[in-house]
């Protein structure tokens, strides 16, 4: 029982730079009480030499507040892994219980990638539930610097722990994990690559995903080190490229797709989706607000399938703001129908990948 008291006290200590404590982060490797002395072992990965000293001081202070003055605190530090040599990029290991992992990516911000990922996850859940696989979809929000998935999925509570596993909150039949659950809504995320990589590894391996047929991963925009690191640490079945109709967006989407197709990464592109394709008036007329043909042209250049056009519908935004995605809240709408058709095509594609 005393060990539980000590662990509860250690939960007051956050890892430097994070709003998450060292216990739920899985950094406490062992805790023993021997003849009144505490033997505590932590394992951390950091290049910052001040971090272990900060942790040691905070742990010492917490233990003294419990009347435990005699303590042996061992903090094992390993340096972040350096990038692999060209041609030898490591491959991510499959995650137990997860069958397929689909990344939703876009080369630039503002193409509605997260909104698309949320509705795709809900559409996949509905399609799989119809085949006798309810609750078989997960949604991993890797958009570290702008985690909006919890808002759009109508989730506010923090995840709970079940032993050493994080239990992902669930809504609309979809299990969700996001950094947004662990930070204040207005807090800026100022993290370096190794911190992001560590978090994503935990979101994959320390979360009780259960038996998940498809895990949808919302990647951050861009094609830099952060994106490359995430791709290397997530066992992707394939990637879905989201763009908008205008030429500028399609050009960036092509570069994003080429990141996956690079021979050192070799992740198949499952297809291209054009978001905000048209505005449908009350009279049924379709107006091409952002131009036409960008998604189809991108798919043709990549020799990939063009999977569909999602309309520019104010109801999609309204549904996301309310926490009830349009696929769930307005299943008979044109947009919901498009999402479900794309979901059906994705299910067929991953099964043959």
mmCIF file of N, CA, C and O in Angstrom, residues 184-254:
data_model
loop_
_atom_site.group_PDB
_atom_site.id
_atom_site.type_symbol
_atom_site.label_atom_id
_atom_site.label_comp_id
_atom_site.label_asym_id
_atom_site.label_seq_id
_atom_site.Cartn_x
_atom_site.Cartn_y
_atom_site.Cartn_z
ATOM 1 N N UNK A 184 -3.650 22.316 -22.118
ATOM 2 C CA UNK A 184 -4.680 23.333 -22.033
ATOM 3 C C UNK A 184 -5.035 23.817 -23.430
ATOM 4 O O UNK A 184 -4.169 23.891 -24.318
ATOM 5 N N UNK A 185 -6.291 24.182 -23.620
ATOM 6 C CA UNK A 185 -6.788 24.554 -24.942
ATOM 7 C C UNK A 185 -6.003 25.701 -25.570
ATOM 8 O O UNK A 185 -5.770 25.727 -26.773
ATOM 9 N N UNK A 186 -5.548 26.659 -24.735
ATOM 10 C CA UNK A 186 -4.856 27.840 -25.271
ATOM 11 C C UNK A 186 -3.335 27.740 -25.172
ATOM 12 O O UNK A 186 -2.632 28.679 -25.543
ATOM 13 N N UNK A 187 -2.829 26.598 -24.678
ATOM 14 C CA UNK A 187 -1.383 26.467 -24.469
ATOM 15 C C UNK A 187 -0.669 26.184 -25.790
ATOM 16 O O UNK A 187 -1.082 25.300 -26.541
ATOM 17 N N UNK A 188 0.418 26.933 -26.099
ATOM 18 C CA UNK A 188 1.180 26.642 -27.313
ATOM 19 C C UNK A 188 1.988 25.367 -27.130
ATOM 20 O O UNK A 188 2.451 25.063 -26.032
ATOM 21 N N UNK A 189 2.139 24.603 -28.201
ATOM 22 C CA UNK A 189 2.954 23.384 -28.160
ATOM 23 C C UNK A 189 4.315 23.707 -28.768
ATOM 24 O O UNK A 189 4.444 23.893 -29.976
ATOM 25 N N UNK A 190 5.317 23.820 -27.899
ATOM 26 C CA UNK A 190 6.664 24.179 -28.355
ATOM 27 C C UNK A 190 7.564 22.983 -28.077
ATOM 28 O O UNK A 190 8.216 22.898 -27.042
ATOM 29 N N UNK A 191 7.572 22.057 -28.998
ATOM 30 C CA UNK A 191 8.294 20.810 -28.813
ATOM 31 C C UNK A 191 9.295 20.587 -29.941
ATOM 32 O O UNK A 191 9.087 21.017 -31.074
ATOM 33 N N UNK A 192 10.351 19.862 -29.594
ATOM 34 C CA UNK A 192 11.310 19.422 -30.603
ATOM 35 C C UNK A 192 10.956 18.006 -31.046
ATOM 36 O O UNK A 192 10.163 17.306 -30.415
ATOM 37 N N UNK A 193 11.599 17.593 -32.153
ATOM 38 C CA UNK A 193 11.298 16.303 -32.770
ATOM 39 C C UNK A 193 11.294 15.113 -31.836
ATOM 40 O O UNK A 193 10.340 14.317 -31.831
ATOM 41 N N UNK A 194 12.346 14.906 -30.998
ATOM 42 C CA UNK A 194 12.375 13.722 -30.128
ATOM 43 C C UNK A 194 11.193 13.647 -29.167
ATOM 44 O O UNK A 194 10.699 12.559 -28.874
ATOM 45 N N UNK A 195 10.724 14.791 -28.672
ATOM 46 C CA UNK A 195 9.590 14.805 -27.758
ATOM 47 C C UNK A 195 8.325 14.351 -28.480
ATOM 48 O O UNK A 195 7.514 13.595 -27.942
ATOM 49 N N UNK A 196 8.166 14.811 -29.714
ATOM 50 C CA UNK A 196 6.998 14.430 -30.512
ATOM 51 C C UNK A 196 7.030 12.943 -30.806
ATOM 52 O O UNK A 196 6.028 12.230 -30.666
ATOM 53 N N UNK A 197 8.211 12.448 -31.205
ATOM 54 C CA UNK A 197 8.351 11.033 -31.530
ATOM 55 C C UNK A 197 8.006 10.158 -30.335
ATOM 56 O O UNK A 197 7.301 9.148 -30.449
ATOM 57 N N UNK A 198 8.498 10.538 -29.150
ATOM 58 C CA UNK A 198 8.233 9.776 -27.936
ATOM 59 C C UNK A 198 6.733 9.729 -27.646
ATOM 60 O O UNK A 198 6.189 8.674 -27.279
ATOM 61 N N UNK A 199 6.066 10.856 -27.808
ATOM 62 C CA UNK A 199 4.631 10.914 -27.544
ATOM 63 C C UNK A 199 3.861 10.009 -28.494
ATOM 64 O O UNK A 199 2.963 9.268 -28.086
ATOM 65 N N UNK A 200 4.203 10.060 -29.789
ATOM 66 C CA UNK A 200 3.504 9.238 -30.773
ATOM 67 C C UNK A 200 3.742 7.755 -30.511
ATOM 68 O O UNK A 200 2.831 6.928 -30.636
ATOM 69 N N UNK A 201 4.965 7.394 -30.130
ATOM 70 C CA UNK A 201 5.244 6.005 -29.798
ATOM 71 C C UNK A 201 4.361 5.546 -28.645
ATOM 72 O O UNK A 201 3.853 4.420 -28.648
ATOM 73 N N UNK A 202 4.177 6.409 -27.657
ATOM 74 C CA UNK A 202 3.315 6.056 -26.538
ATOM 75 C C UNK A 202 1.849 5.960 -26.956
ATOM 76 O O UNK A 202 1.120 5.079 -26.511
ATOM 77 N N UNK A 203 1.422 6.874 -27.824
ATOM 78 C CA UNK A 203 0.045 6.836 -28.296
ATOM 79 C C UNK A 203 -0.242 5.558 -29.074
ATOM 80 O O UNK A 203 -1.384 5.093 -29.142
ATOM 81 N N UNK A 204 0.772 4.981 -29.684
ATOM 82 C CA UNK A 204 0.592 3.737 -30.419
ATOM 83 C C UNK A 204 0.674 2.525 -29.501
ATOM 84 O O UNK A 204 -0.182 1.646 -29.521
ATOM 85 N N UNK A 205 1.716 2.476 -28.676
ATOM 86 C CA UNK A 205 2.040 1.259 -27.936
ATOM 87 C C UNK A 205 1.496 1.209 -26.513
ATOM 88 O O UNK A 205 1.359 0.125 -25.952
ATOM 89 N N UNK A 206 1.190 2.365 -25.919
ATOM 90 C CA UNK A 206 0.731 2.383 -24.533
ATOM 91 C C UNK A 206 -0.756 2.694 -24.420
ATOM 92 O O UNK A 206 -1.249 2.998 -23.334
ATOM 93 N N UNK A 207 -1.459 2.635 -25.536
ATOM 94 C CA UNK A 207 -2.899 2.887 -25.548
ATOM 95 C C UNK A 207 -3.640 1.576 -25.773
ATOM 96 O O UNK A 207 -3.237 0.756 -26.606
ATOM 97 N N UNK A 208 -4.701 1.361 -25.021
ATOM 98 C CA UNK A 208 -5.502 0.138 -25.147
ATOM 99 C C UNK A 208 -6.443 0.270 -26.350
ATOM 100 O O UNK A 208 -7.648 0.511 -26.188
ATOM 101 N N UNK A 209 -5.894 0.108 -27.540
ATOM 102 C CA UNK A 209 -6.690 0.243 -28.759
ATOM 103 C C UNK A 209 -7.668 -0.919 -28.936
ATOM 104 O O UNK A 209 -8.657 -0.802 -29.667
ATOM 105 N N UNK A 210 -7.382 -2.048 -28.272
ATOM 106 C CA UNK A 210 -8.238 -3.212 -28.454
ATOM 107 C C UNK A 210 -8.077 -3.788 -29.846
ATOM 108 O O UNK A 210 -7.070 -3.560 -30.522
ATOM 109 N N UNK A 211 -9.068 -4.538 -30.283
ATOM 110 C CA UNK A 211 -9.046 -5.091 -31.635
ATOM 111 C C UNK A 211 -9.548 -4.014 -32.603
ATOM 112 O O UNK A 211 -10.742 -3.741 -32.665
ATOM 113 N N UNK A 212 -8.617 -3.418 -33.314
ATOM 114 C CA UNK A 212 -8.943 -2.302 -34.208
ATOM 115 C C UNK A 212 -8.697 -2.708 -35.653
ATOM 116 O O UNK A 212 -7.586 -3.063 -36.029
ATOM 117 N N UNK A 213 -9.740 -2.662 -36.448
ATOM 118 C CA UNK A 213 -9.611 -3.029 -37.860
ATOM 119 C C UNK A 213 -8.823 -1.965 -38.620
ATOM 120 O O UNK A 213 -7.903 -2.270 -39.363
ATOM 121 N N UNK A 214 -9.195 -0.693 -38.435
ATOM 122 C CA UNK A 214 -8.511 0.404 -39.130
ATOM 123 C C UNK A 214 -8.240 1.536 -38.151
ATOM 124 O O UNK A 214 -9.156 2.001 -37.455
ATOM 125 N N UNK A 215 -7.000 1.963 -38.094
ATOM 126 C CA UNK A 215 -6.618 3.147 -37.327
ATOM 127 C C UNK A 215 -6.351 4.275 -38.306
ATOM 128 O O UNK A 215 -5.469 4.174 -39.169
ATOM 129 N N UNK A 216 -7.119 5.354 -38.200
ATOM 130 C CA UNK A 216 -6.923 6.536 -39.051
ATOM 131 C C UNK A 216 -5.973 7.479 -38.321
ATOM 132 O O UNK A 216 -6.185 7.805 -37.155
ATOM 133 N N UNK A 217 -4.929 7.916 -39.019
ATOM 134 C CA UNK A 217 -3.925 8.794 -38.417
ATOM 135 C C UNK A 217 -3.953 10.148 -39.121
ATOM 136 O O UNK A 217 -3.718 10.230 -40.334
ATOM 137 N N UNK A 218 -4.257 11.183 -38.364
ATOM 138 C CA UNK A 218 -4.269 12.547 -38.900
ATOM 139 C C UNK A 218 -2.871 13.133 -38.743
ATOM 140 O O UNK A 218 -2.446 13.484 -37.650
ATOM 141 N N UNK A 219 -2.127 13.227 -39.853
ATOM 142 C CA UNK A 219 -0.763 13.743 -39.818
ATOM 143 C C UNK A 219 -0.755 15.271 -39.887
ATOM 144 O O UNK A 219 -1.661 15.874 -40.462
ATOM 145 N N UNK A 220 0.281 15.911 -39.330
ATOM 146 C CA UNK A 220 0.392 17.369 -39.468
ATOM 147 C C UNK A 220 0.745 17.735 -40.902
ATOM 148 O O UNK A 220 1.307 16.918 -41.636
ATOM 149 N N UNK A 221 0.420 18.957 -41.330
ATOM 150 C CA UNK A 221 0.766 19.372 -42.694
ATOM 151 C C UNK A 221 2.266 19.520 -42.857
ATOM 152 O O UNK A 221 2.992 19.770 -41.893
ATOM 153 N N UNK A 222 2.733 19.365 -44.080
ATOM 154 C CA UNK A 222 4.154 19.564 -44.369
ATOM 155 C C UNK A 222 4.879 18.276 -44.707
ATOM 156 O O UNK A 222 4.318 17.173 -44.672
ATOM 157 N N UNK A 223 6.163 18.423 -45.053
ATOM 158 C CA UNK A 223 6.987 17.274 -45.448
ATOM 159 C C UNK A 223 8.371 17.356 -44.806
ATOM 160 O O UNK A 223 9.364 16.954 -45.404
ATOM 161 N N UNK A 224 8.441 17.866 -43.579
ATOM 162 C CA UNK A 224 9.736 18.056 -42.924
ATOM 163 C C UNK A 224 10.118 16.911 -41.996
ATOM 164 O O UNK A 224 9.602 15.797 -42.084
ATOM 165 N N UNK A 225 11.035 17.215 -41.070
ATOM 166 C CA UNK A 225 11.566 16.203 -40.156
ATOM 167 C C UNK A 225 10.481 15.598 -39.271
ATOM 168 O O UNK A 225 10.497 14.404 -38.974
ATOM 169 N N UNK A 226 9.550 16.436 -38.817
ATOM 170 C CA UNK A 226 8.487 15.933 -37.946
ATOM 171 C C UNK A 226 7.661 14.876 -38.666
ATOM 172 O O UNK A 226 7.397 13.784 -38.148
ATOM 173 N N UNK A 227 7.250 15.178 -39.897
ATOM 174 C CA UNK A 227 6.441 14.235 -40.663
ATOM 175 C C UNK A 227 7.223 12.943 -40.929
ATOM 176 O O UNK A 227 6.691 11.833 -40.805
ATOM 177 N N UNK A 228 8.496 13.090 -41.296
ATOM 178 C CA UNK A 228 9.325 11.917 -41.572
ATOM 179 C C UNK A 228 9.462 11.046 -40.328
ATOM 180 O O UNK A 228 9.362 9.822 -40.393
ATOM 181 N N UNK A 229 9.678 11.681 -39.187
ATOM 182 C CA UNK A 229 9.820 10.941 -37.931
ATOM 183 C C UNK A 229 8.539 10.182 -37.594
ATOM 184 O O UNK A 229 8.584 9.022 -37.167
ATOM 185 N N UNK A 230 7.395 10.827 -37.792
ATOM 186 C CA UNK A 230 6.127 10.167 -37.507
ATOM 187 C C UNK A 230 5.920 8.967 -38.419
ATOM 188 O O UNK A 230 5.507 7.885 -37.975
ATOM 189 N N UNK A 231 6.209 9.151 -39.703
ATOM 190 C CA UNK A 231 6.024 8.066 -40.668
ATOM 191 C C UNK A 231 6.899 6.876 -40.311
ATOM 192 O O UNK A 231 6.494 5.717 -40.430
ATOM 193 N N UNK A 232 8.118 7.155 -39.838
ATOM 194 C CA UNK A 232 9.034 6.086 -39.471
ATOM 195 C C UNK A 232 8.562 5.335 -38.232
ATOM 196 O O UNK A 232 8.957 4.184 -38.016
ATOM 197 N N UNK A 233 7.735 5.946 -37.412
ATOM 198 C CA UNK A 233 7.323 5.329 -36.151
ATOM 199 C C UNK A 233 5.897 4.801 -36.181
ATOM 200 O O UNK A 233 5.426 4.257 -35.182
ATOM 201 N N UNK A 234 5.211 4.956 -37.307
ATOM 202 C CA UNK A 234 3.842 4.468 -37.430
ATOM 203 C C UNK A 234 3.801 3.409 -38.539
ATOM 204 O O UNK A 234 4.228 3.674 -39.664
ATOM 205 N N UNK A 235 3.316 2.215 -38.231
ATOM 206 C CA UNK A 235 3.290 1.129 -39.230
ATOM 207 C C UNK A 235 2.162 1.335 -40.241
ATOM 208 O O UNK A 235 1.081 0.764 -40.115
ATOM 209 N N UNK A 236 2.409 2.157 -41.239
ATOM 210 C CA UNK A 236 1.358 2.553 -42.173
ATOM 211 C C UNK A 236 1.045 1.481 -43.215
ATOM 212 O O UNK A 236 1.948 0.906 -43.821
ATOM 213 N N UNK A 237 -0.246 1.252 -43.423
ATOM 214 C CA UNK A 237 -0.692 0.407 -44.531
ATOM 215 C C UNK A 237 -0.684 1.220 -45.812
ATOM 216 O O UNK A 237 -0.363 0.709 -46.891
ATOM 217 N N UNK A 238 -1.043 2.488 -45.699
ATOM 218 C CA UNK A 238 -1.071 3.359 -46.857
ATOM 219 C C UNK A 238 -1.426 4.771 -46.452
ATOM 220 O O UNK A 238 -1.778 5.037 -45.296
ATOM 221 N N UNK A 239 -1.325 5.690 -47.415
ATOM 222 C CA UNK A 239 -1.600 7.104 -47.151
ATOM 223 C C UNK A 239 -2.692 7.603 -48.082
ATOM 224 O O UNK A 239 -2.797 7.176 -49.241
ATOM 225 N N UNK A 240 -3.490 8.505 -47.560
ATOM 226 C CA UNK A 240 -4.551 9.153 -48.321
ATOM 227 C C UNK A 240 -4.208 10.633 -48.407
ATOM 228 O O UNK A 240 -3.975 11.281 -47.384
ATOM 229 N N UNK A 241 -4.140 11.167 -49.613
ATOM 230 C CA UNK A 241 -3.732 12.555 -49.823
ATOM 231 C C UNK A 241 -4.962 13.444 -49.998
ATOM 232 O O UNK A 241 -5.815 13.175 -50.847
ATOM 233 N N UNK A 242 -5.035 14.503 -49.185
ATOM 234 C CA UNK A 242 -6.151 15.447 -49.254
ATOM 235 C C UNK A 242 -5.662 16.752 -49.868
ATOM 236 O O UNK A 242 -4.643 17.304 -49.447
ATOM 237 N N UNK A 243 -6.393 17.230 -50.851
ATOM 238 C CA UNK A 243 -6.060 18.510 -51.478
ATOM 239 C C UNK A 243 -7.346 19.279 -51.742
ATOM 240 O O UNK A 243 -8.449 18.782 -51.488
ATOM 241 N N UNK A 244 -7.202 20.494 -52.223
ATOM 242 C CA UNK A 244 -8.341 21.288 -52.666
ATOM 243 C C UNK A 244 -8.171 21.547 -54.165
ATOM 244 O O UNK A 244 -7.111 21.263 -54.730
ATOM 245 N N UNK A 245 -9.184 22.072 -54.840
ATOM 246 C CA UNK A 245 -9.142 22.105 -56.308
ATOM 247 C C UNK A 245 -8.085 23.008 -56.930
ATOM 248 O O UNK A 245 -7.651 22.749 -58.064
ATOM 249 N N UNK A 246 -7.670 24.068 -56.230
ATOM 250 C CA UNK A 246 -6.796 25.036 -56.897
ATOM 251 C C UNK A 246 -5.400 24.467 -57.159
ATOM 252 O O UNK A 246 -4.917 23.588 -56.462
ATOM 253 N N UNK A 247 -4.757 25.038 -58.143
ATOM 254 C CA UNK A 247 -3.473 24.524 -58.614
ATOM 255 C C UNK A 247 -2.397 24.554 -57.532
ATOM 256 O O UNK A 247 -1.602 23.627 -57.398
ATOM 257 N N UNK A 248 -2.364 25.631 -56.723
ATOM 258 C CA UNK A 248 -1.324 25.763 -55.694
ATOM 259 C C UNK A 248 -1.402 24.625 -54.688
ATOM 260 O O UNK A 248 -0.391 24.030 -54.313
ATOM 261 N N UNK A 249 -2.613 24.299 -54.237
ATOM 262 C CA UNK A 249 -2.785 23.232 -53.254
ATOM 263 C C UNK A 249 -2.431 21.879 -53.856
ATOM 264 O O UNK A 249 -1.808 21.026 -53.214
ATOM 265 N N UNK A 250 -2.835 21.657 -55.101
ATOM 266 C CA UNK A 250 -2.560 20.378 -55.756
ATOM 267 C C UNK A 250 -1.065 20.156 -55.931
ATOM 268 O O UNK A 250 -0.562 19.039 -55.794
ATOM 269 N N UNK A 251 -0.326 21.229 -56.218
ATOM 270 C CA UNK A 251 1.118 21.115 -56.389
ATOM 271 C C UNK A 251 1.800 20.682 -55.092
ATOM 272 O O UNK A 251 2.687 19.820 -55.081
ATOM 273 N N UNK A 252 1.365 21.262 -53.976
ATOM 274 C CA UNK A 252 1.935 20.898 -52.679
ATOM 275 C C UNK A 252 1.529 19.477 -52.299
ATOM 276 O O UNK A 252 2.318 18.723 -51.724
ATOM 277 N N UNK A 253 0.300 19.094 -52.633
ATOM 278 C CA UNK A 253 -0.168 17.737 -52.342
ATOM 279 C C UNK A 253 0.669 16.703 -53.074
ATOM 280 O O UNK A 253 0.947 15.617 -52.540
ATOM 281 N N UNK A 254 1.087 17.042 -54.272
ATOM 282 C CA UNK A 254 1.935 16.118 -55.032
ATOM 283 C C UNK A 254 3.265 15.897 -54.324
ATOM 284 O O UNK A 254 3.765 14.769 -54.229
#
